[in-house]
Short mmCIF file of C-alpha atoms in Angstrom, two decimals:
data_model
loop_
_atom_site.label_atom_id
_atom_site.label_comp_id
_atom_site.label_asym_id
_atom_site.label_seq_id
_atom_site.Cartn_x
_atom_site.Cartn_y
_atom_site.Cartn_z
CA MET A 1 69.80 20.74 65.01
CA VAL A 2 66.10 21.50 65.17
CA THR A 3 65.37 23.79 68.11
CA GLN A 4 68.73 24.58 69.74
CA CYS A 5 72.46 23.95 69.77
CA GLY A 6 73.60 21.12 72.01
CA ILE A 7 74.75 21.85 75.56
CA PRO A 8 78.58 21.95 75.41
CA PRO A 9 80.60 19.49 77.50
CA GLY A 10 81.12 20.75 81.06
CA GLU A 11 78.28 23.28 80.84
CA SER A 12 74.69 23.26 82.11
CA PHE A 13 71.37 24.53 80.83
CA THR A 14 68.09 24.83 82.74
CA TYR A 15 64.81 23.90 81.06
CA VAL A 16 61.63 25.40 82.53
CA LEU A 17 58.51 23.37 81.70
CA GLU A 18 54.99 24.79 81.90
CA THR A 19 52.80 22.04 83.36
CA LYS A 20 49.69 24.03 84.30
CA ASN A 21 47.47 22.22 81.80
CA GLN A 22 49.57 19.10 81.26
CA PHE A 23 49.80 15.90 83.23
CA GLY A 24 50.49 12.25 82.59
CA THR A 25 53.25 9.73 81.91
CA PHE A 26 56.30 10.99 80.00
CA TRP A 27 60.05 10.52 79.70
CA ILE A 28 63.00 12.83 79.06
CA HIS A 29 65.84 11.91 76.72
CA GLY A 30 68.74 13.50 74.88
CA HIS A 31 68.54 14.20 71.15
CA THR A 32 72.18 15.02 70.40
CA ARG A 33 74.49 12.42 68.85
CA HIS A 34 71.88 9.78 69.71
CA GLN A 35 72.72 9.86 73.40
CA GLU A 36 69.31 8.35 74.18
CA ALA A 37 70.59 5.17 72.55
CA ASP A 38 73.26 4.90 75.25
CA GLY A 39 70.96 5.41 78.24
CA PHE A 40 70.56 9.20 78.51
CA TYR A 41 66.91 9.21 79.60
CA THR A 42 64.65 9.17 82.65
CA PRO A 43 60.90 8.91 83.39
CA LEU A 44 58.87 12.07 84.03
CA ILE A 45 55.54 11.78 85.83
CA ILE A 46 53.25 14.82 86.14
CA HIS A 47 50.37 14.22 88.53
CA SER A 48 46.96 15.74 87.94
CA ARG A 49 45.08 17.66 90.61
CA LYS A 50 41.75 16.32 89.36
CA GLN A 51 40.18 12.91 89.92
CA PRO A 52 41.52 10.22 87.57
CA VAL A 53 39.42 8.31 85.06
CA ILE A 54 39.25 5.40 87.53
CA VAL A 55 40.05 5.96 91.21
CA TYR A 56 42.86 3.71 92.47
CA ASP A 57 44.58 2.89 95.74
CA GLU A 58 48.24 2.89 94.75
CA GLU A 59 50.49 3.82 91.83
CA LEU A 60 53.37 1.71 90.48
CA HIS A 61 55.87 2.51 87.72
CA MET A 62 57.39 0.13 85.17
CA THR A 63 60.01 0.94 82.56
CA PHE A 64 61.14 -1.24 79.65
CA GLU A 65 64.52 -0.68 77.97
CA ASP A 66 66.67 -2.49 75.45
CA TRP A 67 70.29 -2.64 76.57
CA TYR A 68 73.38 -3.19 74.43
CA THR A 69 77.00 -4.10 75.14
CA GLY A 70 78.51 -1.51 72.76
CA GLU A 71 77.97 2.22 72.36
CA PHE A 72 75.59 3.37 69.64
CA TYR A 73 78.16 4.53 67.10
CA VAL A 74 80.15 1.31 67.49
CA ARG A 75 76.99 -0.73 66.93
CA GLN A 76 75.94 1.43 63.99
CA ALA A 77 79.31 1.04 62.26
CA TYR A 78 78.93 -2.72 62.66
CA ILE A 79 75.40 -2.65 61.19
CA ASP A 80 76.61 -0.55 58.25
CA SER A 81 79.30 -3.14 57.53
CA LEU A 82 76.91 -6.08 57.20
CA ASP A 83 75.60 -7.62 54.00
CA ASP A 84 72.38 -8.43 55.87
CA ALA A 85 71.68 -5.74 58.48
CA ARG A 86 69.09 -7.98 60.16
CA THR A 87 71.84 -10.23 61.60
CA LEU A 88 73.07 -8.22 64.59
CA THR A 89 74.92 -10.71 66.79
CA PRO A 90 77.02 -9.79 68.82
CA TYR A 91 75.13 -6.53 69.41
CA TYR A 92 71.60 -7.83 69.81
CA SER A 93 70.07 -6.32 72.93
CA LYS A 94 68.97 -7.69 76.25
CA ALA A 95 66.20 -5.99 78.20
CA LEU A 96 66.01 -4.01 81.42
CA ILE A 97 62.83 -3.94 83.48
CA ASN A 98 62.73 -1.13 86.00
CA GLY A 99 66.44 -0.67 85.41
CA TYR A 100 67.40 -4.27 86.23
CA ASP A 101 68.48 -7.11 84.01
CA GLY A 102 65.25 -8.79 82.85
CA ASN A 103 64.44 -11.64 85.21
CA LYS A 104 66.30 -10.03 88.14
CA THR A 105 63.72 -7.26 88.62
CA ALA A 106 62.31 -7.07 92.14
CA PRO A 107 58.80 -8.54 92.67
CA ILE A 108 55.72 -6.32 92.39
CA THR A 109 53.66 -6.60 95.57
CA PHE A 110 49.85 -6.69 95.36
CA VAL A 111 47.57 -6.41 98.38
CA PRO A 112 44.36 -8.38 97.95
CA GLY A 113 41.44 -6.28 96.76
CA LYS A 114 43.49 -3.15 96.07
CA ARG A 115 43.29 -1.30 92.77
CA TYR A 116 46.63 -0.33 91.19
CA ARG A 117 47.59 2.16 88.52
CA LEU A 118 50.59 0.90 86.56
CA ARG A 119 52.37 3.63 84.62
CA ILE A 120 54.38 1.82 81.94
CA ILE A 121 57.04 3.57 79.85
CA CYS A 122 58.74 1.99 76.84
CA MET A 123 62.13 3.74 76.96
CA SER A 124 63.36 1.46 74.22
CA ILE A 125 65.67 2.41 71.39
CA ASN A 126 64.83 -0.24 68.79
CA ASN A 127 62.76 -3.01 70.38
CA TRP A 128 59.05 -3.50 70.91
CA PHE A 129 57.75 -4.82 74.23
CA LYS A 130 54.66 -6.86 75.06
CA PHE A 131 53.48 -6.91 78.67
CA ARG A 132 50.95 -9.21 80.32
CA ILE A 133 49.94 -10.36 83.79
CA PRO A 134 48.23 -13.71 83.06
CA GLY A 135 45.32 -14.20 85.42
CA HIS A 136 44.63 -10.44 85.58
CA LYS A 137 42.84 -8.01 83.30
CA MET A 138 44.12 -4.50 82.58
CA THR A 139 42.05 -1.40 81.88
CA VAL A 140 43.77 1.30 79.82
CA ILE A 141 43.08 4.84 81.13
CA GLU A 142 45.96 6.83 79.58
CA ALA A 143 48.22 6.77 76.54
CA ASP A 144 51.18 9.13 76.04
CA GLY A 145 50.04 11.56 78.72
CA VAL A 146 46.41 11.74 77.53
CA GLU A 147 43.46 10.27 79.43
CA SER A 148 41.40 7.67 77.57
CA MET A 149 37.99 6.15 78.00
CA PRO A 150 38.48 2.90 79.94
CA LEU A 151 39.32 -0.05 77.69
CA GLU A 152 39.80 -3.56 79.09
CA VAL A 153 42.66 -5.51 77.50
CA ASP A 154 44.71 -8.63 78.15
CA GLY A 155 48.07 -6.98 77.53
CA LEU A 156 50.00 -4.10 76.01
CA SER A 157 52.10 -3.97 72.85
CA MET A 158 54.41 -0.94 73.05
CA GLY A 159 56.80 0.54 70.55
CA PRO A 160 59.77 2.79 71.38
CA GLY A 161 58.65 6.00 73.09
CA GLN A 162 55.09 4.93 73.93
CA ARG A 163 53.52 5.08 77.39
CA TYR A 164 50.37 3.67 78.98
CA SER A 165 48.58 3.75 82.31
CA VAL A 166 46.49 0.72 83.15
CA ILE A 167 44.33 -0.17 86.12
CA VAL A 168 44.83 -3.66 87.57
CA THR A 169 42.64 -4.88 90.42
CA ALA A 170 44.29 -7.41 92.72
CA HIS A 171 42.46 -10.63 93.47
CA LYS A 172 40.61 -10.79 96.78
CA SER A 173 42.64 -13.79 97.94
CA ASP A 174 46.39 -14.06 98.63
CA LYS A 175 46.32 -17.83 98.05
CA PHE A 176 48.53 -17.58 94.94
CA ASN A 177 51.31 -15.47 93.48
CA TYR A 178 51.39 -14.82 89.73
CA ILE A 179 53.98 -14.38 86.98
CA TYR A 180 54.04 -11.42 84.59
CA ASN A 181 55.56 -11.71 81.11
CA VAL A 182 57.60 -9.14 79.20
CA THR A 183 58.53 -10.03 75.62
CA SER A 184 61.22 -8.01 73.83
CA TYR A 185 61.26 -8.31 70.05
CA SER A 186 61.96 -6.49 66.80
CA ARG A 187 60.62 -7.36 63.37
CA PHE A 188 63.74 -6.17 61.55
CA ILE A 189 65.98 -8.64 63.42
CA THR A 190 66.16 -12.25 62.22
CA LYS A 191 64.41 -14.63 64.65
CA GLU A 192 66.51 -16.98 66.75
CA GLU A 193 64.99 -19.44 69.20
CA GLY A 194 65.29 -18.26 72.82
CA LEU A 195 67.06 -15.02 71.88
CA ARG A 196 64.97 -13.14 69.33
CA PRO A 197 62.35 -12.63 70.66
CA ILE A 198 63.24 -13.09 74.30
CA VAL A 199 60.72 -13.49 77.13
CA TYR A 200 61.36 -12.21 80.64
CA THR A 201 59.27 -13.04 83.69
CA GLY A 202 58.72 -11.41 87.06
CA LEU A 203 56.72 -12.07 90.18
CA ILE A 204 53.41 -10.52 91.24
CA LYS A 205 53.67 -11.27 94.95
CA TYR A 206 50.55 -11.55 97.10
CA LYS A 207 52.26 -13.44 99.94
CA ASP A 208 55.85 -14.50 100.55
CA ASP A 209 55.22 -18.24 100.84
CA ALA A 210 52.28 -18.54 98.42
CA PRO A 211 52.68 -20.94 95.47
CA THR A 212 52.72 -19.56 91.94
CA LYS A 213 49.47 -20.17 90.07
CA THR A 214 49.85 -21.95 86.73
CA ILE A 215 47.97 -20.16 83.96
CA PRO A 216 47.37 -21.95 80.62
CA VAL A 217 49.36 -20.45 77.74
CA VAL A 218 47.23 -18.52 75.26
CA SER A 219 48.46 -17.33 71.85
CA ASP A 220 48.63 -13.59 71.26
CA ASN A 221 46.00 -13.65 68.52
CA GLN A 222 43.43 -14.91 71.04
CA LEU A 223 44.05 -11.96 73.36
CA VAL A 224 42.83 -8.36 73.34
CA TRP A 225 45.50 -5.71 72.74
CA PRO A 226 44.83 -1.95 72.42
CA GLU A 227 44.96 -0.78 68.79
CA GLU A 228 46.03 2.76 67.88
CA ALA A 229 42.63 3.74 66.45
CA GLN A 230 40.60 1.75 68.96
CA LEU A 231 41.18 3.94 72.01
CA GLN A 232 38.79 6.82 72.67
CA ALA A 233 39.76 10.15 74.23
CA TYR A 234 38.31 10.89 77.66
CA ASP A 235 37.74 14.55 76.73
CA LYS A 236 35.34 13.41 73.97
CA GLN A 237 36.61 15.80 71.33
CA PRO A 238 35.18 14.85 67.91
CA ARG A 239 37.28 14.36 64.76
CA LEU A 240 38.80 17.62 63.54
CA PRO A 241 37.75 18.83 60.06
CA VAL A 242 40.71 18.83 57.64
CA ASP A 243 42.21 21.93 55.98
CA ARG A 244 45.36 20.34 54.59
CA GLN A 245 46.65 16.83 54.05
CA ILE A 246 50.30 15.74 53.97
CA GLU A 247 51.04 12.21 52.81
CA LEU A 248 54.36 10.66 53.79
CA THR A 249 55.61 7.27 52.67
CA VAL A 250 58.52 5.35 54.16
CA ASN A 251 60.96 4.87 51.29
CA ARG A 252 63.48 2.15 52.11
CA PHE A 253 66.60 1.81 49.95
CA THR A 254 70.27 0.89 50.10
CA ASP A 255 73.24 2.92 48.94
CA VAL A 256 76.09 1.75 46.70
CA TYR A 257 77.74 0.15 49.78
CA ASN A 258 74.54 -1.81 50.59
CA VAL A 259 73.89 0.32 53.71
CA PRO A 260 70.11 0.47 54.36
CA TYR A 261 68.33 3.81 54.68
CA SER A 262 64.73 4.96 55.03
CA ALA A 263 63.42 8.37 53.97
CA LEU A 264 60.15 9.89 55.10
CA GLY A 265 60.29 13.08 53.06
CA SER A 266 61.89 13.71 49.70
CA SER A 267 65.37 13.14 51.16
CA LEU A 268 67.08 11.73 54.22
CA TYR A 269 66.88 14.12 57.15
CA LYS A 270 70.30 15.56 57.97
CA SER A 271 71.17 18.27 60.44
CA VAL A 272 71.91 21.65 58.84
CA LEU A 273 74.28 24.43 59.95
CA VAL A 274 71.72 26.61 61.76
CA PRO A 275 69.09 25.33 64.22
CA THR A 276 65.90 25.27 62.17
CA LEU A 277 64.00 27.23 64.84
CA TYR A 278 66.55 30.05 64.53
CA THR A 279 66.07 30.13 60.75
CA ALA A 280 62.31 30.41 61.21
CA LEU A 281 62.83 33.33 63.60
CA SER A 282 65.43 35.22 61.57
CA MET A 283 64.35 34.97 57.92
CA GLY A 284 61.36 37.31 57.95
CA ASN A 285 58.78 36.59 55.24
CA LEU A 286 61.09 34.03 53.64
CA ALA A 287 60.51 31.79 56.66
CA ASN A 288 57.21 30.84 55.00
CA ASN A 289 59.16 29.26 52.13
CA SER A 290 60.31 25.72 52.93
CA SER A 291 63.35 26.07 50.64
CA VAL A 292 65.25 28.32 53.08
CA TYR A 293 65.56 25.51 55.60
CA GLY A 294 67.55 23.30 53.23
CA PRO A 295 66.38 20.15 51.45
CA GLN A 296 68.01 18.04 54.18
CA THR A 297 65.32 19.09 56.69
CA ASN A 298 62.29 17.89 54.71
CA ALA A 299 60.50 21.02 55.95
CA TYR A 300 56.74 21.49 55.69
CA VAL A 301 55.43 24.98 56.46
CA LEU A 302 52.01 25.00 58.17
CA LYS A 303 49.50 27.84 58.39
CA HIS A 304 48.39 29.02 61.79
CA LEU A 305 45.28 27.19 63.08
CA ASP A 306 44.93 24.96 60.02
CA VAL A 307 43.83 21.41 60.81
CA VAL A 308 46.54 19.24 59.30
CA GLU A 309 45.98 15.59 58.43
CA ILE A 310 49.13 13.51 58.08
CA VAL A 311 49.01 10.07 56.49
CA ILE A 312 52.09 7.89 57.01
CA ASN A 313 52.37 4.86 54.71
CA ASN A 314 54.75 2.03 55.50
CA PRO A 315 55.17 -0.35 52.52
CA ALA A 316 58.23 -1.99 54.12
CA ILE A 317 58.94 -5.01 56.30
CA GLU A 318 60.05 -2.95 59.34
CA ASP A 319 57.80 -1.59 62.08
CA HIS A 320 58.13 2.04 63.17
CA THR A 321 56.94 4.37 65.92
CA PHE A 322 56.67 8.02 64.91
CA HIS A 323 56.91 10.74 67.52
CA PHE A 324 55.39 14.20 67.09
CA HIS A 325 57.19 17.01 68.90
CA GLY A 326 54.98 19.94 69.89
CA HIS A 327 51.63 18.19 69.49
CA ASN A 328 49.37 15.37 70.42
CA VAL A 329 47.55 14.07 67.34
CA GLN A 330 44.15 12.46 66.87
CA VAL A 331 44.49 8.87 65.62
CA ILE A 332 41.82 8.71 62.91
CA GLU A 333 42.47 5.49 61.04
CA THR A 334 44.88 2.60 60.59
CA GLY A 335 44.92 -0.18 58.01
CA PRO A 336 46.84 -2.25 55.46
CA PHE A 337 49.21 -0.68 52.93
CA GLY A 338 51.28 -2.50 50.32
CA ASN A 339 52.06 -6.20 49.99
CA SER A 340 52.25 -7.92 53.38
CA SER A 341 52.70 -11.44 52.02
CA THR A 342 56.37 -11.42 53.03
CA ILE A 343 55.78 -11.20 56.80
CA ASP A 344 54.61 -13.79 59.31
CA ARG A 345 51.46 -12.01 60.41
CA GLU A 346 47.78 -12.17 59.59
CA PRO A 347 46.51 -9.37 57.31
CA VAL A 348 45.41 -6.38 59.36
CA PRO A 349 41.92 -4.91 59.11
CA ARG A 350 41.14 -1.25 58.44
CA ILE A 351 40.19 0.37 61.75
CA LEU A 352 38.41 3.72 61.80
CA SER A 353 38.34 5.58 65.09
CA GLY A 354 35.17 6.01 67.09
CA PRO A 355 33.53 9.42 67.53
CA TRP A 356 36.22 10.67 69.97
CA PRO A 357 39.62 9.76 68.49
CA MET A 358 42.47 9.20 70.91
CA TRP A 359 45.18 11.86 71.21
CA ARG A 360 48.77 10.62 71.37
CA ASP A 361 52.27 11.90 70.64
CA THR A 362 53.81 8.57 69.54
CA VAL A 363 52.08 6.21 67.10
CA GLN A 364 52.92 2.78 65.73
CA VAL A 365 53.06 2.29 61.97
CA ARG A 366 53.72 -1.39 61.59
CA ALA A 367 55.03 -3.21 58.53
CA PHE A 368 52.72 -2.82 55.52
CA GLU A 369 50.31 -0.55 57.33
CA PHE A 370 49.30 3.12 57.27
CA ILE A 371 48.07 5.57 59.88
CA ARG A 372 46.01 8.76 59.51
CA VAL A 373 46.31 11.43 62.20
CA ARG A 374 45.13 15.03 62.64
CA PHE A 375 46.02 18.06 64.73
CA ARG A 376 45.35 21.80 64.77
CA ALA A 377 48.39 24.00 64.10
CA ASP A 378 47.87 26.10 67.22
CA ASN A 379 51.38 25.86 68.67
CA PRO A 380 53.71 28.06 66.54
CA GLY A 381 57.19 26.59 66.50
CA VAL A 382 59.51 24.16 64.77
CA TRP A 383 58.64 20.55 65.48
CA PHE A 384 60.49 17.35 64.68
CA LEU A 385 58.47 14.38 63.39
CA HIS A 386 60.70 11.32 63.48
CA CYS A 387 60.86 7.58 63.79
CA HIS A 388 61.69 6.72 67.39
CA LEU A 389 63.93 3.80 66.48
CA ALA A 390 67.45 5.13 66.94
CA VAL A 391 68.85 3.26 63.95
CA HIS A 392 66.17 4.79 61.69
CA MET A 393 66.46 8.31 63.10
CA TYR A 394 70.23 8.10 62.68
CA ASN A 395 69.73 7.27 59.01
CA GLY A 396 67.34 10.17 58.43
CA LEU A 397 63.76 8.92 58.80
CA ALA A 398 62.29 12.29 59.79
CA VAL A 399 60.71 15.55 58.63
CA VAL A 400 60.37 18.98 60.25
CA LEU A 401 57.09 20.85 60.66
CA ILE A 402 57.53 24.65 60.51
CA GLU A 403 54.37 25.84 62.21
CA ALA A 404 53.10 29.38 61.66
CA PRO A 405 56.54 31.09 61.35
CA ASP A 406 54.85 34.51 60.91
CA VAL A 407 53.08 34.14 64.26
CA LEU A 408 56.18 32.61 65.82
CA GLN A 409 58.26 35.70 64.95
CA GLN A 410 55.74 37.91 66.75
CA ARG A 411 55.64 35.81 69.91
CA GLN A 412 59.12 34.45 70.43
CA SER A 413 62.79 35.29 70.28
CA VAL A 414 65.91 33.28 71.05
CA PRO A 415 67.16 33.87 74.62
CA GLU A 416 70.62 35.39 74.71
CA LYS A 417 71.95 32.47 76.74
CA MET A 418 71.03 30.10 73.90
CA VAL A 419 72.64 32.39 71.32
CA GLU A 420 75.86 32.49 73.33
CA MET A 421 75.82 28.71 73.73
CA CYS A 422 75.81 28.36 69.94
CA LYS A 423 78.48 31.00 69.39
CA ARG A 424 80.89 29.23 71.76
CA GLN A 425 80.61 26.22 69.47
CA GLY A 426 81.00 28.18 66.26
CA ILE A 427 77.38 27.61 65.21
CA HIS A 428 75.39 30.24 63.29
CA THR A 429 72.22 31.58 64.93
CA GLN A 430 70.72 33.47 61.99
CA GLY A 431 70.07 32.98 58.31
CA ASN A 432 68.89 30.05 56.24
CA GLY A 433 69.91 26.44 56.83
CA ALA A 434 73.44 27.23 55.65
CA GLY A 435 73.73 30.44 57.70
CA ASN A 436 73.41 32.59 54.56
CA GLN A 437 70.78 35.04 53.40
CA GLY A 438 67.99 34.42 50.92
CA PHE A 439 68.13 31.11 49.05
CA ASP A 440 71.92 30.80 49.03
CA LEU A 441 72.44 27.37 50.58
CA SER A 442 76.12 27.06 49.66
CA GLY A 443 78.07 25.33 52.40
CA LEU A 444 75.46 22.71 53.20
CA PRO A 445 76.46 19.09 52.65
CA PRO A 446 74.60 17.54 49.71
CA ALA A 447 71.13 16.14 50.34
CA VAL A 448 70.72 12.38 49.96
CA TYR A 449 67.71 11.40 47.84
CA PRO A 450 66.26 7.91 47.39
CA PRO A 451 66.82 6.49 43.90
CA SER A 452 63.98 7.34 41.53
#
C-alpha cells in the first residue's frame, strides 16, 4: 500500500482528476493484487484545447496487450516452480490489438491524402511491442502525455506502460492497401520459432477491392526507431541543474528455492501495514526520516524543490520499463552498463539528450544499459517508482519517493472517506510502516535483502 487502502469488494470510490494543465495519451489500471495483469485497465485520452504540434485531419487509437490463459497468481506460482523461469509454456501470452485477438483486428481505414494522428498505448504486462506500417513514415509528436518536437521514424518499440502519438500521412492514391506489423516479444522468455517472438498483421485499407502492396522486408537495425534520449521536448525546457543524485542498480538474484527476484533498492519492495502516504502525513518531523516507513519500502526522502537526478543501472539480461508516479522526468542520457556479451544484440552507444530533454513518465532500461533522468521535487506526496513488468513488480522491483513530507503535512490530509475505507478492512491509518509510533517497527514481516 503506497497511497491508499484498496477499494473493498462491493464498494465504490470516486476519483476526481484535475486536468486543467494536463492532456495527452494515458491509461488507467488497478494496482492492488496485480489486477492490471488480469485485464483491469482502460485507455484515458485527454484532449488539449490548443493547436497540436502538427495539425491532423483525424485521430485513431491503437492498444497493444499481452493476453494469458491463466490468472496472474496461477501463472506466477507456475513460474516460481520452474528450474528455468524463462520457459513459460503453457502460459506464454498471445497479443490483443485494439482488444481483439491479434490478426482478427478490424482494418484501419485511410482516406488518400489525409493526415492521421495515431495514439498508441502499450497496455502490456510483460511483453514489448514493435509497430510498423511498411510503406509509410511516422512522425512522433507525443510520448507519455508530453508533446515532443517532431521526429520521423520507421516504427515504434514500446515497453509496458509506454504511449506515443504519431502522425501518418496517407498516400495520395488508393491504388493499394498496405499491411501493418505488430511484433510481441520479451527478452526474458526463451525464443521459439513462430511463437516467441510472434508477429501479427493487420490491414491499412484504402479501398475495399484494392490489392495489397508488397513491401520488401527490411531488418530492424536498418530502420529508425525513437530512442529514449533522442526525443526533444516541445516546450524547450533546458536540462535541470542537479541538487541530489540517487543511483539505483537492478540486483537480480535467486532464493534458496531458485525463485528469481530483482531488487532496485536495498531490499525487495513489500507492502507494509500502513499506506506510506498516511505515515508521511501522521509522523510529524519523523516523516523526514526514511526509517519510519520500514525497510521493505525502499524509501527515499526528497527535499522540496530539489532537482533530483536518478540513475538506474541494469546489469542483467532482462529489459525493464520503469514508471514514475507523480512526475514526468527529463531523459538526460542512456548508454551501456555491464557485460552485454551474453545477449543477441549489438552493443548500444551512449546517447546524451539534446538541449531540450524529453519529459516522460515511463522509461525503458534495456538489458545491460543505464538511464539518467531528472525532475524537480515540486509535487509533495508519496510516489511509487516501479518496474512496469507485472512479474518484476510482484517480486519487489520498486522504491518509494517520499517527497517533501513537511510541506505535504501543511497542504494535505486524508479524507475521512478514505480513513473509513481502511478501518473497515482493519488497516491502520496512522503511525510508522507497522502502525506503531517512533521507530518501533515490530509486527512488520522481515525485509528480504539480496545476498551480499
